[in-house]
mmCIF file with all atom_site columns, C-alpha atoms in Angstrom:
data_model
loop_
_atom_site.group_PDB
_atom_site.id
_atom_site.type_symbol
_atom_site.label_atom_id
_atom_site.label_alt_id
_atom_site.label_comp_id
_atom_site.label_asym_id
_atom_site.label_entity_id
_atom_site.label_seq_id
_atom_site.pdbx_PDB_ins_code
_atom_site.Cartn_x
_atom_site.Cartn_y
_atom_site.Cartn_z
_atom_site.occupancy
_atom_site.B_iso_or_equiv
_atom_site.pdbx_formal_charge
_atom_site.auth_seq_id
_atom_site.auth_comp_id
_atom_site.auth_asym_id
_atom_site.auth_atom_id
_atom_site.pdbx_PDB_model_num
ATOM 1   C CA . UNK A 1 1   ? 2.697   -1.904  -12.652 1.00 89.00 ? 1   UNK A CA 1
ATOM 2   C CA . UNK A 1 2   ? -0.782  -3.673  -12.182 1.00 92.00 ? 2   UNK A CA 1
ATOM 3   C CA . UNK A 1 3   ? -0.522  -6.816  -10.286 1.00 94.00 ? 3   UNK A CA 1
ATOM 4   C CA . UNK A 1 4   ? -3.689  -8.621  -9.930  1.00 93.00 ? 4   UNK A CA 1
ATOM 5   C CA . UNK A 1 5   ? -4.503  -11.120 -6.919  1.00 94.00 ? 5   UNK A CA 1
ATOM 6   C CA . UNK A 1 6   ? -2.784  -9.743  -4.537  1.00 96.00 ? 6   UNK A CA 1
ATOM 7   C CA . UNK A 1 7   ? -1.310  -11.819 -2.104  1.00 97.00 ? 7   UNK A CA 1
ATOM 8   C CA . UNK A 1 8   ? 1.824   -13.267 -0.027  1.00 97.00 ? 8   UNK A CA 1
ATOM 9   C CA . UNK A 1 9   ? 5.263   -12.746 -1.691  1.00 97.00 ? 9   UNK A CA 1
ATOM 10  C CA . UNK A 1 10  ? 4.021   -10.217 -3.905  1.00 97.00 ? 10  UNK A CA 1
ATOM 11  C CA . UNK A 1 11  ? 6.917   -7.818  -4.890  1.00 97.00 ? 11  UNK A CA 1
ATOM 12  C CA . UNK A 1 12  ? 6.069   -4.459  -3.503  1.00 96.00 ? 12  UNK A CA 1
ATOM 13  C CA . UNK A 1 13  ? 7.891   -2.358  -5.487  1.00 94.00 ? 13  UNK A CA 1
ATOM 14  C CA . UNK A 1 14  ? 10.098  -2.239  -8.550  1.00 94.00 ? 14  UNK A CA 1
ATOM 15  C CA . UNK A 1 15  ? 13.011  -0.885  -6.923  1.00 93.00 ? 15  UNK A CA 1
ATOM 16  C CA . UNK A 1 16  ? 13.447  -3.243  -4.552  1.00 93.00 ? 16  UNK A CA 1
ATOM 17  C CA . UNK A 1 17  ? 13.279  -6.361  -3.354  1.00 95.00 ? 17  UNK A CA 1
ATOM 18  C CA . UNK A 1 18  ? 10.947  -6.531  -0.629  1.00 96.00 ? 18  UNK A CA 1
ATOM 19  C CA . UNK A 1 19  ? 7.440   -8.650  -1.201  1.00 97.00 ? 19  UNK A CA 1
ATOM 20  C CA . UNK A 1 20  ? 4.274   -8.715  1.106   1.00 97.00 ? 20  UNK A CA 1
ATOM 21  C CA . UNK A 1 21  ? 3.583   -10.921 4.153   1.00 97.00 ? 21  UNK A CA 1
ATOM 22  C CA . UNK A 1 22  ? 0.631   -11.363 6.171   1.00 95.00 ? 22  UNK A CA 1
ATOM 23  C CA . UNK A 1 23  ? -1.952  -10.418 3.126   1.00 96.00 ? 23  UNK A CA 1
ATOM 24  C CA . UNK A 1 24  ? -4.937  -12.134 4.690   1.00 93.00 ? 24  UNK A CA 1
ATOM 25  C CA . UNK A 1 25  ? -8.344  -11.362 4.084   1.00 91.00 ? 25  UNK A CA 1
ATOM 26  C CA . UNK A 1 26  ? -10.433 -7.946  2.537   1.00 87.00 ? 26  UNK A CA 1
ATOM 27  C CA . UNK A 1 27  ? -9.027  -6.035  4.952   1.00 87.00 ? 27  UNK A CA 1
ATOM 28  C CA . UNK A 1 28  ? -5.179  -6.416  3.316   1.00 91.00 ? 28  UNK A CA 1
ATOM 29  C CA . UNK A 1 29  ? -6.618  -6.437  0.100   1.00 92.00 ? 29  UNK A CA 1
ATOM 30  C CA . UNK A 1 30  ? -6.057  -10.434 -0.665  1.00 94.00 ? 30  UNK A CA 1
ATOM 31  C CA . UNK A 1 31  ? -6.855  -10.970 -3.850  1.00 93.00 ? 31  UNK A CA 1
ATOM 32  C CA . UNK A 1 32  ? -7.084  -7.362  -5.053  1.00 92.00 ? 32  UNK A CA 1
ATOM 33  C CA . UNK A 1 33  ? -5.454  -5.566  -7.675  1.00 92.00 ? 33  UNK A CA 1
ATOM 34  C CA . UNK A 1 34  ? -2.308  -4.122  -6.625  1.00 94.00 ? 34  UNK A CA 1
ATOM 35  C CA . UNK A 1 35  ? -0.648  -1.049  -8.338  1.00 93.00 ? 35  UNK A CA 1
ATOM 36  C CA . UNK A 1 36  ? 3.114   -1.575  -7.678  1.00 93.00 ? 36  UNK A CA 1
ATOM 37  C CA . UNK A 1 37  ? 4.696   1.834   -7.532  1.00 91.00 ? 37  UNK A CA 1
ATOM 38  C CA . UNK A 1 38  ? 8.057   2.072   -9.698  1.00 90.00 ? 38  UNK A CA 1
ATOM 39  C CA . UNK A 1 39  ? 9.849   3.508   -6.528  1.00 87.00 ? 39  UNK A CA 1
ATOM 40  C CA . UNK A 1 40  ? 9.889   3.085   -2.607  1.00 84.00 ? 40  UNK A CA 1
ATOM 41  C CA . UNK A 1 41  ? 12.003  6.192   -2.100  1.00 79.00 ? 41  UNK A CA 1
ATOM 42  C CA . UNK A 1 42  ? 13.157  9.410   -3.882  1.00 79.00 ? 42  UNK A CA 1
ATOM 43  C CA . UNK A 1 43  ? 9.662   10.641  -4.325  1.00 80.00 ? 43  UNK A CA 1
ATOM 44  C CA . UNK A 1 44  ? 9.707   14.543  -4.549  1.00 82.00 ? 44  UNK A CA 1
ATOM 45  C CA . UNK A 1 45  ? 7.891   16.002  -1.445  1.00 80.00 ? 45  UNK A CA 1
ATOM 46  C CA . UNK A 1 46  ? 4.473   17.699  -1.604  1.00 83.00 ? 46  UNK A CA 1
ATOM 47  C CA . UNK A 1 47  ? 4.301   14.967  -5.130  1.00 84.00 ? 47  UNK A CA 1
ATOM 48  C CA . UNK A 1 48  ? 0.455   14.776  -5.861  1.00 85.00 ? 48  UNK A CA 1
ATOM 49  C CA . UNK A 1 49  ? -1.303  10.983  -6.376  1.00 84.00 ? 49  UNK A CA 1
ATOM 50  C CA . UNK A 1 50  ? -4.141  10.658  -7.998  1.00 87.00 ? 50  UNK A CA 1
ATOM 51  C CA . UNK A 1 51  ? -6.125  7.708   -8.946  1.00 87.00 ? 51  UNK A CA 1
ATOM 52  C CA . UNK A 1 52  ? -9.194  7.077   -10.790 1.00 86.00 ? 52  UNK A CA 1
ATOM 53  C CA . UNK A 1 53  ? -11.010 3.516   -10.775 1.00 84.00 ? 53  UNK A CA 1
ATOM 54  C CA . UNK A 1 54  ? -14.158 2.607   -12.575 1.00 84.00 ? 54  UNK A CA 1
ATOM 55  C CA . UNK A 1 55  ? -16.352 -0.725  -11.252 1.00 86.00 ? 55  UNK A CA 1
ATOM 56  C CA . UNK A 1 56  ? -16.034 -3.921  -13.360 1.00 81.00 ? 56  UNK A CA 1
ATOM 57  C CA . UNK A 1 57  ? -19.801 -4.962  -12.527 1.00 86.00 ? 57  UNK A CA 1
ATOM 58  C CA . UNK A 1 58  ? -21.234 -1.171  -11.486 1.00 84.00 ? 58  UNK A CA 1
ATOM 59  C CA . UNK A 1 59  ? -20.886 -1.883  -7.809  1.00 88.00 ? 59  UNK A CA 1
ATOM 60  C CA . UNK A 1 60  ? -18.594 0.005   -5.323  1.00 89.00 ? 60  UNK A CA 1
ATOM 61  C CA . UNK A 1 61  ? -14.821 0.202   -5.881  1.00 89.00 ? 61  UNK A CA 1
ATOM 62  C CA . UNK A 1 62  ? -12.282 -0.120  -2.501  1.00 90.00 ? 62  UNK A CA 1
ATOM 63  C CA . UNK A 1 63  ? -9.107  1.786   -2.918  1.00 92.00 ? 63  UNK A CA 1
ATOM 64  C CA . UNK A 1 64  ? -6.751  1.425   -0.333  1.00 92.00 ? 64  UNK A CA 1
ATOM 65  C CA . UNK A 1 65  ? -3.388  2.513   0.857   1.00 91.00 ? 65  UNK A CA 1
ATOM 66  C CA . UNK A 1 66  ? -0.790  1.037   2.414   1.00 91.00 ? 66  UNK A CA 1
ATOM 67  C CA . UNK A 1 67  ? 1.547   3.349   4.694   1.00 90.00 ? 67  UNK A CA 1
ATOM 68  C CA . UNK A 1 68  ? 4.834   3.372   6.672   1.00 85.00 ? 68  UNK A CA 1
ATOM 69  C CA . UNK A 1 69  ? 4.408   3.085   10.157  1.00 84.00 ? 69  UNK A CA 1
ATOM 70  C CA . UNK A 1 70  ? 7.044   4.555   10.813  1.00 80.00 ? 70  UNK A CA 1
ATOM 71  C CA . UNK A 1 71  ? 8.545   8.856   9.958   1.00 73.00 ? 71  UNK A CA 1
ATOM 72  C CA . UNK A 1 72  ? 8.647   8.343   6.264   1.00 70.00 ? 72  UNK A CA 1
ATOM 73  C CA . UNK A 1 73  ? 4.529   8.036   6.155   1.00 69.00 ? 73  UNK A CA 1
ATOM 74  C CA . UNK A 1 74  ? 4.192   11.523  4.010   1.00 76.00 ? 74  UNK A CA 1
ATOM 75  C CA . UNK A 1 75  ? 1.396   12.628  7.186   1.00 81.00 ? 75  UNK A CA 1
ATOM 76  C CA . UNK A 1 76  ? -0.599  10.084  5.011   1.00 84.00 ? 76  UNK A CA 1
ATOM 77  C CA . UNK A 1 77  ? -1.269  8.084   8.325   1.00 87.00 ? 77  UNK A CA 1
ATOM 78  C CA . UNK A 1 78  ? -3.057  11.970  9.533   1.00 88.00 ? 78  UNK A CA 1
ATOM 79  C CA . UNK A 1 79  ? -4.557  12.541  5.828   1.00 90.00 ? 79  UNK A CA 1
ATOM 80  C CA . UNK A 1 80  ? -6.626  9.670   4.685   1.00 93.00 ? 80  UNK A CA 1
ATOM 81  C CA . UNK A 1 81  ? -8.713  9.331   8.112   1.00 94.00 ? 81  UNK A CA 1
ATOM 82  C CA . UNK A 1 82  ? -9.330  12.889  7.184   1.00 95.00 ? 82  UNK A CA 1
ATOM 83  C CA . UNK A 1 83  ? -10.808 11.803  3.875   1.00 93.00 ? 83  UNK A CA 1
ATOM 84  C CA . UNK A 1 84  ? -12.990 9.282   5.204   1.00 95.00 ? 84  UNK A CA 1
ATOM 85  C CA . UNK A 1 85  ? -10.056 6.559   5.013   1.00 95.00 ? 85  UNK A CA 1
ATOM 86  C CA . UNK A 1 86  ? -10.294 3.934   7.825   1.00 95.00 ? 86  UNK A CA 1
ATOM 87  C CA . UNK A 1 87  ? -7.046  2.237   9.172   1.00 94.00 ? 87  UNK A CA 1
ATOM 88  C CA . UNK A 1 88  ? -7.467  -1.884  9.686   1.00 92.00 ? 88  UNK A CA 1
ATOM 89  C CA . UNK A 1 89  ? -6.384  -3.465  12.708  1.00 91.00 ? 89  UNK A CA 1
ATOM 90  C CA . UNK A 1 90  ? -4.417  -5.383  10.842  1.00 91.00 ? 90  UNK A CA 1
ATOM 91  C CA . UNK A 1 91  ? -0.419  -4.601  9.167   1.00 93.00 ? 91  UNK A CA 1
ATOM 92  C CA . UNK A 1 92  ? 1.351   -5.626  6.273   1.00 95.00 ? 92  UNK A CA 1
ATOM 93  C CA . UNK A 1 93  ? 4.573   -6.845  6.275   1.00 96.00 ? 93  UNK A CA 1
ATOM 94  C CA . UNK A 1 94  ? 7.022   -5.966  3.947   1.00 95.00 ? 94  UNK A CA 1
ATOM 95  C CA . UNK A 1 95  ? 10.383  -8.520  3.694   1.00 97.00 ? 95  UNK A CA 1
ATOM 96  C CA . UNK A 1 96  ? 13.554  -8.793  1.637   1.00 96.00 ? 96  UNK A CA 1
ATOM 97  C CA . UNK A 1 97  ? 13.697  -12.444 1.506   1.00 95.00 ? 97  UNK A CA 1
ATOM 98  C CA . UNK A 1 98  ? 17.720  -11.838 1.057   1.00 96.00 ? 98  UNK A CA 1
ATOM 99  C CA . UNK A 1 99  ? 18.681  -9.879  4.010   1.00 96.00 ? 99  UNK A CA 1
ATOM 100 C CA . UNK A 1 100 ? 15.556  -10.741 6.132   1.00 94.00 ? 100 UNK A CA 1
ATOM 101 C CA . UNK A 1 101 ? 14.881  -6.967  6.529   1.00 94.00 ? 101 UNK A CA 1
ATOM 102 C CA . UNK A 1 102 ? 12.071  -5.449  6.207   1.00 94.00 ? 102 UNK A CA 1
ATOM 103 C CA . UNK A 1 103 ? 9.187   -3.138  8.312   1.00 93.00 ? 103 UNK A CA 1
ATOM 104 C CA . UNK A 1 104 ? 5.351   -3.101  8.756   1.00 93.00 ? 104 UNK A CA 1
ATOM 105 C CA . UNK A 1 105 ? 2.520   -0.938  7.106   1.00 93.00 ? 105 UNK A CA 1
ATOM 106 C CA . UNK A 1 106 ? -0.445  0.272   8.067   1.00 92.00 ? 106 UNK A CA 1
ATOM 107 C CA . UNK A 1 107 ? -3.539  -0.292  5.261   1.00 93.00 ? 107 UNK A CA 1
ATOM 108 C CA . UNK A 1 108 ? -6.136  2.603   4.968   1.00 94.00 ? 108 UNK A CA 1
ATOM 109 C CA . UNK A 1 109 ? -9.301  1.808   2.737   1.00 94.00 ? 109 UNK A CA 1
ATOM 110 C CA . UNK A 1 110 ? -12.386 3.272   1.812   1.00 93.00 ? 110 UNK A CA 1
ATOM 111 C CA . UNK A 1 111 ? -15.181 2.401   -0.766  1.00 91.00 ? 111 UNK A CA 1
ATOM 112 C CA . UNK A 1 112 ? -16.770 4.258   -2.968  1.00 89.00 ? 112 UNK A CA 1
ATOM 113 C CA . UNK A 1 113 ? -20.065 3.657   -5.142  1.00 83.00 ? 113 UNK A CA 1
#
């Protein structure tokens, strides 16, 4: 599902009930289009993503990623650095406002012209 302006309280995924905290800046995407996956689990290992994004004015394009930091990262957290992803120093949070559970994850990005 394409969410656009990303931001705070954003629902994450479609499965779930968990929304995004601390979106601030480029760096977390704020304000960026946000492709809500339709699951946060259950995912078949070794399942290939692929993604293709055109410019809206001809100028670079920033895809980014945002990973567990925890075991169930998918060795993306060793893979996208490998692929000229860079890791911000910042985290996004990830809360069920009903049960006050929730995690962090780390956001990998890299542009492309």
């Amino acid at each position: 599902t394409l969410v656009s302006d990303f931001k705070n309280d954003v629902k994450l995924w479609d499965d779930r009930n968990y929304i995004a905290k601390g979106v601030e800046g480029a760096s977390l995407c704020e304000g960026g289009l946000y492709l809500k996956p339709s699951r946060v689990k259950t995912i078949a290992q070794n399942t290939e993503i692929s993604l293709e994004a055109l410019s809206v004015d001809g100028g670079y394009v920033s895809v980014c990623a945002f990973v567990f930091d925890d075991w169930k990262d998918g060795k993306w957290d060793e893979t996208l650095p490998s692929d000229g992803f860079a890791v911000s120093d910042n985290k996004l949070q990830f809360i069920d406002p009903a049960t006050a559970a929730g995690g962090n994850m780390f956001n990998f990005c890299k542009t492309f012209s």
